[in-house]
Amino acid sequence: MPPRAVWEESGYDAANECCRRLTGSGLPRQSWGLTVKLREANACREGGDRRLYEVHPEVSFAAMNGGRPVAWSKKSWNGQVQRRRLLLGQDIALPEELGPAGRVPPDDVMDAAAAAWSAHRIALGTAVSLPDPPETTRDGLPVAIWY
């Protein structure tokens, strides 16, 4: 995750330059596309909302896969078949037809299902964090990826 100063920039070019200056690497455009939602989440968290958890689909898939990363890219046929099997092993059966949602790329659908799996575990109190235990901010909020 790029430093906070990157997300506070007003446009992609400035954010990309800031990211290069601070980290030595540029900011992917796809990441910049998350700026509005990231700012909303940060505002909630800074307002004391402790219900926000960070999840990452590939971490979730690795957990479903016995702690091992999925061997194939999520964009490949083999990777999609393997991820669907992992979801099915968790009693998450993706339907053949998704209606209008079926217009999105298949890997996005599977990522959303993996994030929902993690959210369910968080709600049940059975989720695990990376790192474990989570690091915390100055005001005691956990900083971790949950699965």
PDB file of C-alpha atoms in Angstrom:
ATOM      1  CA  MET A   1       0.000   0.000   0.000  1.00  0.00           C
ATOM      2  CA  PRO A   2       1.518   3.348  -0.952  1.00  0.00           C
ATOM      3  CA  PRO A   3       2.018   5.909   1.823  1.00  0.00           C
ATOM      4  CA  ARG A   4      -0.878   8.163   2.825  1.00  0.00           C
ATOM      5  CA  ALA A   5       0.718  11.216   1.171  1.00  0.00           C
ATOM      6  CA  VAL A   6       0.231   9.521  -2.215  1.00  0.00           C
ATOM      7  CA  TRP A   7      -3.556   9.253  -1.700  1.00  0.00           C
ATOM      8  CA  GLU A   8      -3.782  12.876  -0.613  1.00  0.00           C
ATOM      9  CA  GLU A   9      -2.598  14.151  -3.996  1.00  0.00           C
ATOM     10  CA  SER A  10      -5.215  15.744  -6.231  1.00  0.00           C
ATOM     11  CA  GLY A  11      -4.496  13.831  -9.436  1.00  0.00           C
ATOM     12  CA  TYR A  12      -2.858  10.695 -10.779  1.00  0.00           C
ATOM     13  CA  ASP A  13       0.292  12.349 -12.165  1.00  0.00           C
ATOM     14  CA  ALA A  14       1.071  14.057  -8.841  1.00  0.00           C
ATOM     15  CA  ALA A  15       0.272  10.866  -6.911  1.00  0.00           C
ATOM     16  CA  ASN A  16       2.480   8.799  -9.202  1.00  0.00           C
ATOM     17  CA  GLU A  17       5.399  11.225  -8.765  1.00  0.00           C
ATOM     18  CA  CYS A  18       4.866  11.312  -4.987  1.00  0.00           C
ATOM     19  CA  CYS A  19       4.844   7.513  -4.878  1.00  0.00           C
ATOM     20  CA  ARG A  20       8.097   7.329  -6.891  1.00  0.00           C
ATOM     21  CA  ARG A  21       9.730   9.877  -4.592  1.00  0.00           C
ATOM     22  CA  LEU A  22       8.649   8.097  -1.400  1.00  0.00           C
ATOM     23  CA  THR A  23       8.937   4.444  -2.399  1.00  0.00           C
ATOM     24  CA  GLY A  24      11.068   4.245  -5.531  1.00  0.00           C
ATOM     25  CA  SER A  25       8.141   2.767  -7.487  1.00  0.00           C
ATOM     26  CA  GLY A  26       5.285   4.283  -9.438  1.00  0.00           C
ATOM     27  CA  LEU A  27       1.600   4.033  -8.629  1.00  0.00           C
ATOM     28  CA  PRO A  28      -0.474   1.717 -10.843  1.00  0.00           C
ATOM     29  CA  ARG A  29      -3.474   3.458 -12.429  1.00  0.00           C
ATOM     30  CA  GLN A  30      -5.707   0.692 -11.103  1.00  0.00           C
ATOM     31  CA  SER A  31      -4.617   1.573  -7.560  1.00  0.00           C
ATOM     32  CA  TRP A  32      -5.315   5.254  -8.160  1.00  0.00           C
ATOM     33  CA  GLY A  33      -8.818   4.245  -9.230  1.00  0.00           C
ATOM     34  CA  LEU A  34      -9.459   3.177  -5.627  1.00  0.00           C
ATOM     35  CA  THR A  35      -8.684   6.630  -4.249  1.00  0.00           C
ATOM     36  CA  VAL A  36     -12.242   7.805  -3.629  1.00  0.00           C
ATOM     37  CA  LYS A  37     -13.223   4.634  -1.765  1.00  0.00           C
ATOM     38  CA  LEU A  38      -9.947   4.553   0.146  1.00  0.00           C
ATOM     39  CA  ARG A  39     -10.487   8.138   1.290  1.00  0.00           C
ATOM     40  CA  GLU A  40     -14.037   7.256   2.393  1.00  0.00           C
ATOM     41  CA  ALA A  41     -12.760   4.250   4.359  1.00  0.00           C
ATOM     42  CA  ASN A  42     -10.011   6.309   5.996  1.00  0.00           C
ATOM     43  CA  ALA A  43     -12.538   8.978   6.985  1.00  0.00           C
ATOM     44  CA  CYS A  44     -14.748   6.329   8.638  1.00  0.00           C
ATOM     45  CA  ARG A  45     -11.820   4.815  10.461  1.00  0.00           C
ATOM     46  CA  GLU A  46     -10.513   8.177  11.619  1.00  0.00           C
ATOM     47  CA  GLY A  47     -14.021   8.881  12.892  1.00  0.00           C
ATOM     48  CA  GLY A  48     -13.666   5.916  15.230  1.00  0.00           C
ATOM     49  CA  ASP A  49     -15.433   3.246  13.160  1.00  0.00           C
ATOM     50  CA  ARG A  50     -13.711  -0.010  14.107  1.00  0.00           C
ATOM     51  CA  ARG A  51     -15.764  -2.189  11.741  1.00  0.00           C
ATOM     52  CA  LEU A  52     -13.382  -1.823   8.795  1.00  0.00           C
ATOM     53  CA  TYR A  53     -11.131  -4.754   7.960  1.00  0.00           C
ATOM     54  CA  GLU A  54      -8.710  -5.114   5.091  1.00  0.00           C
ATOM     55  CA  VAL A  55      -8.945  -8.338   3.113  1.00  0.00           C
ATOM     56  CA  HIS A  56      -7.014  -9.522   0.070  1.00  0.00           C
ATOM     57  CA  PRO A  57      -8.508 -12.174  -2.226  1.00  0.00           C
ATOM     58  CA  GLU A  58      -5.212 -13.922  -2.970  1.00  0.00           C
ATOM     59  CA  VAL A  59      -4.464 -14.219   0.762  1.00  0.00           C
ATOM     60  CA  SER A  60      -7.946 -15.690   1.198  1.00  0.00           C
ATOM     61  CA  PHE A  61      -7.424 -18.138  -1.662  1.00  0.00           C
ATOM     62  CA  ALA A  62      -4.058 -19.175  -0.211  1.00  0.00           C
ATOM     63  CA  ALA A  63      -5.755 -19.856   3.139  1.00  0.00           C
ATOM     64  CA  MET A  64      -8.400 -21.972   1.382  1.00  0.00           C
ATOM     65  CA  ASN A  65      -5.522 -23.774  -0.369  1.00  0.00           C
ATOM     66  CA  GLY A  66      -3.891 -24.979   2.845  1.00  0.00           C
ATOM     67  CA  GLY A  67      -1.698 -21.898   3.215  1.00  0.00           C
ATOM     68  CA  ARG A  68      -0.156 -22.190  -0.246  1.00  0.00           C
ATOM     69  CA  PRO A  69      -0.591 -19.552  -2.960  1.00  0.00           C
ATOM     70  CA  VAL A  70      -2.620 -20.638  -5.972  1.00  0.00           C
ATOM     71  CA  ALA A  71      -0.130 -21.813  -8.590  1.00  0.00           C
ATOM     72  CA  TRP A  72      -1.885 -20.265 -11.588  1.00  0.00           C
ATOM     73  CA  SER A  73      -2.698 -16.661 -12.464  1.00  0.00           C
ATOM     74  CA  LYS A  74      -6.265 -15.651 -11.683  1.00  0.00           C
ATOM     75  CA  LYS A  75      -6.603 -14.538 -15.319  1.00  0.00           C
ATOM     76  CA  SER A  76      -5.769 -18.021 -16.675  1.00  0.00           C
ATOM     77  CA  TRP A  77      -8.239 -20.856 -17.225  1.00  0.00           C
ATOM     78  CA  ASN A  78      -6.317 -23.117 -14.815  1.00  0.00           C
ATOM     79  CA  GLY A  79      -6.242 -20.378 -12.188  1.00  0.00           C
ATOM     80  CA  GLN A  80      -9.962 -19.735 -12.492  1.00  0.00           C
ATOM     81  CA  VAL A  81     -10.811 -23.437 -12.291  1.00  0.00           C
ATOM     82  CA  GLN A  82      -8.612 -23.861  -9.220  1.00  0.00           C
ATOM     83  CA  ARG A  83     -10.137 -20.824  -7.479  1.00  0.00           C
ATOM     84  CA  ARG A  84     -13.687 -22.023  -8.222  1.00  0.00           C
ATOM     85  CA  ARG A  85     -12.783 -25.408  -6.708  1.00  0.00           C
ATOM     86  CA  LEU A  86     -11.383 -23.702  -3.606  1.00  0.00           C
ATOM     87  CA  LEU A  87     -14.567 -21.653  -3.244  1.00  0.00           C
ATOM     88  CA  LEU A  88     -16.695 -24.771  -3.726  1.00  0.00           C
ATOM     89  CA  GLY A  89     -14.667 -26.432  -0.964  1.00  0.00           C
ATOM     90  CA  GLN A  90     -15.930 -23.625   1.288  1.00  0.00           C
ATOM     91  CA  ASP A  91     -19.541 -24.201   0.150  1.00  0.00           C
ATOM     92  CA  ILE A  92     -19.460 -21.151  -2.136  1.00  0.00           C
ATOM     93  CA  ALA A  93     -20.905 -22.187  -5.486  1.00  0.00           C
ATOM     94  CA  LEU A  94     -20.779 -19.456  -8.094  1.00  0.00           C
ATOM     95  CA  PRO A  95     -23.811 -19.599 -10.395  1.00  0.00           C
ATOM     96  CA  GLU A  96     -23.532 -20.197 -14.126  1.00  0.00           C
ATOM     97  CA  GLU A  97     -25.455 -16.982 -14.840  1.00  0.00           C
ATOM     98  CA  LEU A  98     -24.909 -13.729 -12.952  1.00  0.00           C
ATOM     99  CA  GLY A  99     -27.329 -11.495 -14.810  1.00  0.00           C
ATOM    100  CA  PRO A 100     -25.931  -7.971 -15.333  1.00  0.00           C
ATOM    101  CA  ALA A 101     -23.067  -8.739 -12.935  1.00  0.00           C
ATOM    102  CA  GLY A 102     -21.866 -11.290 -15.486  1.00  0.00           C
ATOM    103  CA  ARG A 103     -20.376  -8.448 -17.535  1.00  0.00           C
ATOM    104  CA  VAL A 104     -17.460  -8.060 -15.122  1.00  0.00           C
ATOM    105  CA  PRO A 105     -14.284 -10.113 -15.620  1.00  0.00           C
ATOM    106  CA  PRO A 106     -14.470 -13.597 -14.066  1.00  0.00           C
ATOM    107  CA  ASP A 107     -11.479 -12.977 -11.806  1.00  0.00           C
ATOM    108  CA  ASP A 108     -13.298  -9.992 -10.263  1.00  0.00           C
ATOM    109  CA  VAL A 109     -16.283 -12.228  -9.453  1.00  0.00           C
ATOM    110  CA  MET A 110     -14.015 -14.789  -7.791  1.00  0.00           C
ATOM    111  CA  ASP A 111     -12.142 -12.062  -5.893  1.00  0.00           C
ATOM    112  CA  ALA A 112     -15.472 -10.750  -4.577  1.00  0.00           C
ATOM    113  CA  ALA A 113     -16.447 -14.263  -3.459  1.00  0.00           C
ATOM    114  CA  ALA A 114     -13.112 -14.702  -1.673  1.00  0.00           C
ATOM    115  CA  ALA A 115     -13.535 -11.325   0.038  1.00  0.00           C
ATOM    116  CA  ALA A 116     -17.041 -12.384   1.124  1.00  0.00           C
ATOM    117  CA  TRP A 117     -15.569 -15.605   2.555  1.00  0.00           C
ATOM    118  CA  SER A 118     -13.133 -13.531   4.607  1.00  0.00           C
ATOM    119  CA  ALA A 119     -15.915 -11.152   5.706  1.00  0.00           C
ATOM    120  CA  HIS A 120     -17.960 -14.132   6.898  1.00  0.00           C
ATOM    121  CA  ARG A 121     -15.001 -15.386   8.953  1.00  0.00           C
ATOM    122  CA  ILE A 122     -14.530 -11.903  10.427  1.00  0.00           C
ATOM    123  CA  ALA A 123     -18.224 -11.804  11.393  1.00  0.00           C
ATOM    124  CA  LEU A 124     -17.939 -15.238  13.037  1.00  0.00           C
ATOM    125  CA  GLY A 125     -14.783 -14.243  14.912  1.00  0.00           C
ATOM    126  CA  THR A 126     -12.755 -17.012  13.231  1.00  0.00           C
ATOM    127  CA  ALA A 127     -10.653 -14.852  10.881  1.00  0.00           C
ATOM    128  CA  VAL A 128      -6.876 -14.793  11.111  1.00  0.00           C
ATOM    129  CA  SER A 129      -4.682 -11.767  10.449  1.00  0.00           C
ATOM    130  CA  LEU A 130      -1.404 -11.064   8.674  1.00  0.00           C
ATOM    131  CA  PRO A 131       0.581 -10.245  10.664  1.00  0.00           C
ATOM    132  CA  ASP A 132      -0.679 -12.187  13.659  1.00  0.00           C
ATOM    133  CA  PRO A 133      -1.101 -10.426  15.971  1.00  0.00           C
ATOM    134  CA  PRO A 134      -1.918  -7.299  13.957  1.00  0.00           C
ATOM    135  CA  GLU A 135       0.218  -4.220  14.178  1.00  0.00           C
ATOM    136  CA  THR A 136      -1.651  -1.243  15.614  1.00  0.00           C
ATOM    137  CA  THR A 137      -1.845   2.470  14.973  1.00  0.00           C
ATOM    138  CA  ARG A 138      -1.077   5.023  17.700  1.00  0.00           C
ATOM    139  CA  ASP A 139      -4.743   5.014  18.650  1.00  0.00           C
ATOM    140  CA  GLY A 140      -4.937   1.215  18.891  1.00  0.00           C
ATOM    141  CA  LEU A 141      -6.586   0.359  15.567  1.00  0.00           C
ATOM    142  CA  PRO A 142      -5.373  -2.923  14.044  1.00  0.00           C
ATOM    143  CA  VAL A 143      -3.389  -2.794  10.800  1.00  0.00           C
ATOM    144  CA  ALA A 144      -3.520  -6.175   9.080  1.00  0.00           C
ATOM    145  CA  ILE A 145      -4.981  -8.210   6.262  1.00  0.00           C
ATOM    146  CA  TRP A 146      -7.694 -10.569   7.480  1.00  0.00           C
ATOM    147  CA  TYR A 147      -8.737 -13.915   6.057  1.00  0.00           C
TER     148      TYR A 147
END
